[in-house]
Amino acid sequence: MSLQPELLRQSIAIAAEREPVITKRFYAIFFERYPQVRPLFSRNAPETQQEMLQATILAALDHLDDPDWLTTNVKALGRQHVAYGVTDEMYPWVGECLIAALAELCGDEWTPEHEASWAAVYGVLTDLALAGAAEARG
Ligand code: HEM
């Protein structure tokens, strides 16, 4: 398992020095690469949305060794996302753009090990969110 919490935290810390709201850069990349998702983001102000996503990612990193917390919270998030019009195929798009934003902000300090750790943790979150989405669809 290439999921290494210390690498996740280190890359967040480096990225945050350059852009405290890391997810701001994420949304810019996401909407540029996948403009079709933009209409789904209609409820919250962009700043609110950026902060909620960042807070959720940080909370998940704090609970990597707490499968009950992760399962309960991320499945619930996946259930809610069905109502936002999010489909399963969109999850890899978010992972790709989140990693792209972190890589860009970390610059020369970004390594293949950072990339592998983020891909692993995002994979865990996606599996749980998709399980919640499947429940929501019945
Ligand atoms: C594991 C990955 C993801 C995480 C951690 C995450 C996190 C969040 C959070 C914390 C919110 C705030 C509202 C809430 O609590 O329900 C939210 C809303 C939302 N997310 Fe995600 N999300 C993920 C994946 C996705 C994907 C793949 C899409 C696809 C486009 C997406 C689109 C949205 C939309 C459209 C909203 C509502 C926006 C609005 O109300 O304007 N999310 N997400």
PDB file of C-alpha atoms and ligand atoms in Angstrom:
ATOM      1  CA  MET A   1       0.000   0.000   0.000  1.00  0.00           C
ATOM      2  CA  SER A   2       1.553   3.239  -1.114  1.00  0.00           C
ATOM      3  CA  LEU A   3      -0.636   5.398   1.091  1.00  0.00           C
ATOM      4  CA  GLN A   4       1.838   7.288   3.248  1.00  0.00           C
ATOM      5  CA  PRO A   5       0.247   9.855   5.583  1.00  0.00           C
ATOM      6  CA  GLU A   6       3.508  11.719   6.147  1.00  0.00           C
ATOM      7  CA  LEU A   7       3.888  12.318   2.398  1.00  0.00           C
ATOM      8  CA  LEU A   8       0.281  13.488   2.153  1.00  0.00           C
ATOM      9  CA  ARG A   9       0.761  15.956   4.994  1.00  0.00           C
ATOM     10  CA  GLN A  10       4.123  17.139   3.720  1.00  0.00           C
ATOM     11  CA  SER A  11       2.744  17.896   0.256  1.00  0.00           C
ATOM     12  CA  ILE A  12      -0.296  19.681   1.725  1.00  0.00           C
ATOM     13  CA  ALA A  13       2.031  21.817   3.849  1.00  0.00           C
ATOM     14  CA  ILE A  14       4.245  22.735   0.876  1.00  0.00           C
ATOM     15  CA  ALA A  15       1.236  23.488  -1.336  1.00  0.00           C
ATOM     16  CA  ALA A  16      -0.453  25.559   1.393  1.00  0.00           C
ATOM     17  CA  GLU A  17       2.586  27.818   1.671  1.00  0.00           C
ATOM     18  CA  ARG A  18       1.957  28.828  -1.932  1.00  0.00           C
ATOM     19  CA  GLU A  19      -1.856  28.809  -1.925  1.00  0.00           C
ATOM     20  CA  PRO A  20      -3.561  28.442   1.479  1.00  0.00           C
ATOM     21  CA  VAL A  21      -6.801  27.393  -0.199  1.00  0.00           C
ATOM     22  CA  ILE A  22      -5.332  24.558  -2.253  1.00  0.00           C
ATOM     23  CA  THR A  23      -8.742  23.628  -3.598  1.00  0.00           C
ATOM     24  CA  LYS A  24      -9.009  27.048  -5.283  1.00  0.00           C
ATOM     25  CA  ARG A  25      -6.403  25.886  -7.782  1.00  0.00           C
ATOM     26  CA  PHE A  26      -8.135  22.483  -7.945  1.00  0.00           C
ATOM     27  CA  TYR A  27     -11.440  24.025  -9.098  1.00  0.00           C
ATOM     28  CA  ALA A  28      -9.707  26.182 -11.717  1.00  0.00           C
ATOM     29  CA  ILE A  29      -8.071  23.078 -13.228  1.00  0.00           C
ATOM     30  CA  PHE A  30     -11.256  21.003 -12.859  1.00  0.00           C
ATOM     31  CA  PHE A  31     -13.462  23.522 -14.680  1.00  0.00           C
ATOM     32  CA  GLU A  32     -10.831  24.031 -17.373  1.00  0.00           C
ATOM     33  CA  ARG A  33     -10.416  20.310 -18.091  1.00  0.00           C
ATOM     34  CA  TYR A  34     -14.045  19.284 -17.507  1.00  0.00           C
ATOM     35  CA  PRO A  35     -16.238  22.335 -18.258  1.00  0.00           C
ATOM     36  CA  GLN A  36     -19.311  20.114 -18.366  1.00  0.00           C
ATOM     37  CA  VAL A  37     -19.309  19.840 -14.536  1.00  0.00           C
ATOM     38  CA  ARG A  38     -19.548  23.585 -13.942  1.00  0.00           C
ATOM     39  CA  PRO A  39     -23.392  23.770 -14.022  1.00  0.00           C
ATOM     40  CA  LEU A  40     -23.550  21.259 -11.147  1.00  0.00           C
ATOM     41  CA  PHE A  41     -21.917  23.798  -8.820  1.00  0.00           C
ATOM     42  CA  SER A  42     -24.859  26.098  -8.337  1.00  0.00           C
ATOM     43  CA  ARG A  43     -25.653  26.063  -4.627  1.00  0.00           C
ATOM     44  CA  ASN A  44     -22.580  27.397  -2.853  1.00  0.00           C
ATOM     45  CA  ALA A  45     -20.350  30.406  -3.410  1.00  0.00           C
ATOM     46  CA  PRO A  46     -17.004  29.263  -4.886  1.00  0.00           C
ATOM     47  CA  GLU A  47     -15.117  30.261  -1.705  1.00  0.00           C
ATOM     48  CA  THR A  48     -17.497  28.231   0.457  1.00  0.00           C
ATOM     49  CA  GLN A  49     -17.177  25.237  -1.826  1.00  0.00           C
ATOM     50  CA  GLN A  50     -13.366  25.476  -1.896  1.00  0.00           C
ATOM     51  CA  GLU A  51     -13.202  25.623   1.883  1.00  0.00           C
ATOM     52  CA  MET A  52     -15.647  22.730   2.385  1.00  0.00           C
ATOM     53  CA  LEU A  53     -13.705  20.481   0.034  1.00  0.00           C
ATOM     54  CA  GLN A  54     -10.381  21.362   1.640  1.00  0.00           C
ATOM     55  CA  ALA A  55     -11.784  20.862   5.159  1.00  0.00           C
ATOM     56  CA  THR A  56     -13.201  17.479   4.160  1.00  0.00           C
ATOM     57  CA  ILE A  57      -9.922  16.295   2.651  1.00  0.00           C
ATOM     58  CA  LEU A  58      -8.015  17.395   5.762  1.00  0.00           C
ATOM     59  CA  ALA A  59     -10.574  15.685   8.022  1.00  0.00           C
ATOM     60  CA  ALA A  60     -10.213  12.476   6.001  1.00  0.00           C
ATOM     61  CA  LEU A  61      -6.415  12.626   6.351  1.00  0.00           C
ATOM     62  CA  ASP A  62      -6.881  12.916  10.118  1.00  0.00           C
ATOM     63  CA  HIS A  63      -8.962   9.723  10.102  1.00  0.00           C
ATOM     64  CA  LEU A  64      -6.927   7.440   7.842  1.00  0.00           C
ATOM     65  CA  ASP A  65      -6.612   4.940  10.684  1.00  0.00           C
ATOM     66  CA  ASP A  66     -10.277   5.233  11.651  1.00  0.00           C
ATOM     67  CA  PRO A  67     -12.187   3.120   9.104  1.00  0.00           C
ATOM     68  CA  ASP A  68     -15.510   3.613  10.919  1.00  0.00           C
ATOM     69  CA  TRP A  69     -15.273   7.400  10.637  1.00  0.00           C
ATOM     70  CA  LEU A  70     -14.196   7.221   7.004  1.00  0.00           C
ATOM     71  CA  THR A  71     -16.924   4.765   6.057  1.00  0.00           C
ATOM     72  CA  THR A  72     -19.718   6.681   7.765  1.00  0.00           C
ATOM     73  CA  ASN A  73     -18.727  10.132   6.559  1.00  0.00           C
ATOM     74  CA  VAL A  74     -17.502   9.446   3.049  1.00  0.00           C
ATOM     75  CA  LYS A  75     -20.384   7.103   2.230  1.00  0.00           C
ATOM     76  CA  ALA A  76     -22.793   9.839   3.371  1.00  0.00           C
ATOM     77  CA  LEU A  77     -20.965  12.319   1.148  1.00  0.00           C
ATOM     78  CA  GLY A  78     -21.274   9.934  -1.811  1.00  0.00           C
ATOM     79  CA  ARG A  79     -25.007   9.564  -1.133  1.00  0.00           C
ATOM     80  CA  GLN A  80     -25.448  13.359  -1.111  1.00  0.00           C
ATOM     81  CA  HIS A  81     -23.467  13.724  -4.318  1.00  0.00           C
ATOM     82  CA  VAL A  82     -26.059  11.699  -6.230  1.00  0.00           C
ATOM     83  CA  ALA A  83     -28.545  14.492  -5.485  1.00  0.00           C
ATOM     84  CA  TYR A  84     -26.026  17.044  -6.813  1.00  0.00           C
ATOM     85  CA  GLY A  85     -26.100  15.244 -10.177  1.00  0.00           C
ATOM     86  CA  VAL A  86     -22.626  13.708  -9.755  1.00  0.00           C
ATOM     87  CA  THR A  87     -22.072  10.454 -11.659  1.00  0.00           C
ATOM     88  CA  ASP A  88     -19.527   7.705 -10.934  1.00  0.00           C
ATOM     89  CA  GLU A  89     -17.382   8.520 -13.978  1.00  0.00           C
ATOM     90  CA  MET A  90     -16.682  11.999 -12.542  1.00  0.00           C
ATOM     91  CA  TYR A  91     -14.748  10.697  -9.513  1.00  0.00           C
ATOM     92  CA  PRO A  92     -11.530   9.951 -11.440  1.00  0.00           C
ATOM     93  CA  TRP A  93     -11.757  13.454 -12.969  1.00  0.00           C
ATOM     94  CA  VAL A  94     -11.665  14.989  -9.490  1.00  0.00           C
ATOM     95  CA  GLY A  95      -8.733  12.772  -8.463  1.00  0.00           C
ATOM     96  CA  GLU A  96      -6.779  13.721 -11.568  1.00  0.00           C
ATOM     97  CA  CYS A  97      -7.348  17.470 -11.046  1.00  0.00           C
ATOM     98  CA  LEU A  98      -6.672  17.358  -7.303  1.00  0.00           C
ATOM     99  CA  ILE A  99      -3.341  15.653  -7.940  1.00  0.00           C
ATOM    100  CA  ALA A 100      -2.586  18.110 -10.762  1.00  0.00           C
ATOM    101  CA  ALA A 101      -3.243  21.069  -8.435  1.00  0.00           C
ATOM    102  CA  LEU A 102      -1.033  19.646  -5.689  1.00  0.00           C
ATOM    103  CA  ALA A 103       1.736  18.761  -8.141  1.00  0.00           C
ATOM    104  CA  GLU A 104       1.663  22.242  -9.618  1.00  0.00           C
ATOM    105  CA  LEU A 105       1.752  23.957  -6.216  1.00  0.00           C
ATOM    106  CA  CYS A 106       4.520  21.689  -4.898  1.00  0.00           C
ATOM    107  CA  GLY A 107       6.597  22.276  -8.033  1.00  0.00           C
ATOM    108  CA  ASP A 108      10.099  20.785  -7.786  1.00  0.00           C
ATOM    109  CA  GLU A 109       9.293  19.253  -4.424  1.00  0.00           C
ATOM    110  CA  TRP A 110       6.605  16.950  -5.888  1.00  0.00           C
ATOM    111  CA  THR A 111       7.774  13.325  -6.295  1.00  0.00           C
ATOM    112  CA  PRO A 112       6.304  10.124  -7.775  1.00  0.00           C
ATOM    113  CA  GLU A 113       5.840   8.933  -4.167  1.00  0.00           C
ATOM    114  CA  HIS A 114       3.597  11.942  -3.437  1.00  0.00           C
ATOM    115  CA  GLU A 115       1.600  11.141  -6.531  1.00  0.00           C
ATOM    116  CA  ALA A 116       1.231   7.459  -5.569  1.00  0.00           C
ATOM    117  CA  SER A 117       0.144   8.360  -2.020  1.00  0.00           C
ATOM    118  CA  TRP A 118      -2.496  10.791  -3.228  1.00  0.00           C
ATOM    119  CA  ALA A 119      -3.751   8.331  -5.833  1.00  0.00           C
ATOM    120  CA  ALA A 120      -4.032   5.684  -3.088  1.00  0.00           C
ATOM    121  CA  VAL A 121      -5.900   7.886  -0.611  1.00  0.00           C
ATOM    122  CA  TYR A 122      -8.201   9.274  -3.282  1.00  0.00           C
ATOM    123  CA  GLY A 123      -8.907   5.684  -4.365  1.00  0.00           C
ATOM    124  CA  VAL A 124      -9.992   4.825  -0.810  1.00  0.00           C
ATOM    125  CA  LEU A 125     -12.282   7.883  -0.655  1.00  0.00           C
ATOM    126  CA  THR A 126     -13.730   7.138  -4.099  1.00  0.00           C
ATOM    127  CA  ASP A 127     -14.540   3.522  -3.232  1.00  0.00           C
ATOM    128  CA  LEU A 128     -16.446   4.659  -0.128  1.00  0.00           C
ATOM    129  CA  ALA A 129     -18.226   7.522  -1.916  1.00  0.00           C
ATOM    130  CA  LEU A 130     -19.279   5.215  -4.753  1.00  0.00           C
ATOM    131  CA  ALA A 131     -20.605   2.668  -2.257  1.00  0.00           C
ATOM    132  CA  GLY A 132     -22.725   5.454  -0.739  1.00  0.00           C
ATOM    133  CA  ALA A 133     -23.851   6.568  -4.201  1.00  0.00           C
ATOM    134  CA  ALA A 134     -24.898   3.019  -5.086  1.00  0.00           C
ATOM    135  CA  GLU A 135     -27.004   2.880  -1.883  1.00  0.00           C
ATOM    136  CA  ALA A 136     -28.633   6.209  -2.721  1.00  0.00           C
ATOM    137  CA  ARG A 137     -29.624   4.948  -6.143  1.00  0.00           C
ATOM    138  CA  GLY A 138     -31.055   1.811  -4.539  1.00  0.00           C
TER     139      GLY A 138
HETATM  140  C1  HEM B   1     -14.069  11.895  -2.707  1.00  0.00           C
HETATM  141  C2  HEM B   1     -14.222  12.983  -3.460  1.00  0.00           C
HETATM  142  C3  HEM B   1     -15.052  14.179  -3.051  1.00  0.00           C
HETATM  143  C4  HEM B   1     -15.085  14.866  -1.881  1.00  0.00           C
HETATM  144  C5  HEM B   1     -14.260  14.621  -0.622  1.00  0.00           C
HETATM  145  C6  HEM B   1     -16.083  15.914  -2.034  1.00  0.00           C
HETATM  146  C7  HEM B   1     -16.425  16.849  -1.064  1.00  0.00           C
HETATM  147  C8  HEM B   1     -17.502  17.708  -1.137  1.00  0.00           C
HETATM  148  C9  HEM B   1     -18.016  18.514  -0.043  1.00  0.00           C
HETATM  149  C10 HEM B   1     -17.442  18.544   1.366  1.00  0.00           C
HETATM  150  C11 HEM B   1     -19.084  19.202  -0.496  1.00  0.00           C
HETATM  151  C12 HEM B   1     -19.908  20.196   0.304  1.00  0.00           C
HETATM  152  C13 HEM B   1     -21.343  19.825   0.479  1.00  0.00           C
HETATM  153  C14 HEM B   1     -21.589  18.518   1.151  1.00  0.00           C
HETATM  154  O1  HEM B   1     -21.138  18.300   2.275  1.00  0.00           O
HETATM  155  O2  HEM B   1     -22.292  17.702   0.535  1.00  0.00           O
HETATM  156  C15 HEM B   1     -19.260  18.828  -1.888  1.00  0.00           C
HETATM  157  C16 HEM B   1     -20.253  19.315  -2.705  1.00  0.00           C
HETATM  158  C17 HEM B   1     -20.304  19.086  -4.062  1.00  0.00           C
HETATM  159  N1  HEM B   1     -19.468  18.274  -4.793  1.00  0.00           N
HETATM  160 FE1  HEM B   1     -18.046  17.096  -4.052  1.00  0.00          FE
HETATM  161  N2  HEM B   1     -16.620  15.849  -3.285  1.00  0.00           N
HETATM  162  C18 HEM B   1     -16.016  14.796  -3.933  1.00  0.00           C
HETATM  163  C19 HEM B   1     -16.256  14.394  -5.222  1.00  0.00           C
HETATM  164  C20 HEM B   1     -17.019  15.094  -6.134  1.00  0.00           C
HETATM  165  C21 HEM B   1     -17.118  14.789  -7.544  1.00  0.00           C
HETATM  166  C22 HEM B   1     -16.460  13.601  -8.265  1.00  0.00           C
HETATM  167  C23 HEM B   1     -17.915  15.724  -8.099  1.00  0.00           C
HETATM  168  C24 HEM B   1     -18.242  15.783  -9.577  1.00  0.00           C
HETATM  169  C25 HEM B   1     -18.491  16.881 -10.257  1.00  0.00           C
HETATM  170  C26 HEM B   1     -18.351  16.617  -7.027  1.00  0.00           C
HETATM  171  C27 HEM B   1     -19.228  17.671  -7.158  1.00  0.00           C
HETATM  172  C28 HEM B   1     -19.838  18.330  -6.103  1.00  0.00           C
HETATM  173  C29 HEM B   1     -20.982  19.235  -6.267  1.00  0.00           C
HETATM  174  C30 HEM B   1     -21.676  19.556  -7.575  1.00  0.00           C
HETATM  175  C31 HEM B   1     -21.288  19.708  -4.977  1.00  0.00           C
HETATM  176  C32 HEM B   1     -22.395  20.684  -4.612  1.00  0.00           C
HETATM  177  C33 HEM B   1     -21.948  22.043  -5.059  1.00  0.00           C
HETATM  178  C34 HEM B   1     -22.954  23.132  -4.791  1.00  0.00           C
HETATM  179  O3  HEM B   1     -23.793  22.898  -3.920  1.00  0.00           O
HETATM  180  O4  HEM B   1     -22.845  24.187  -5.441  1.00  0.00           O
HETATM  181  N3  HEM B   1     -17.768  16.213  -5.863  1.00  0.00           N
HETATM  182  N4  HEM B   1     -18.290  17.944  -2.252  1.00  0.00           N
END
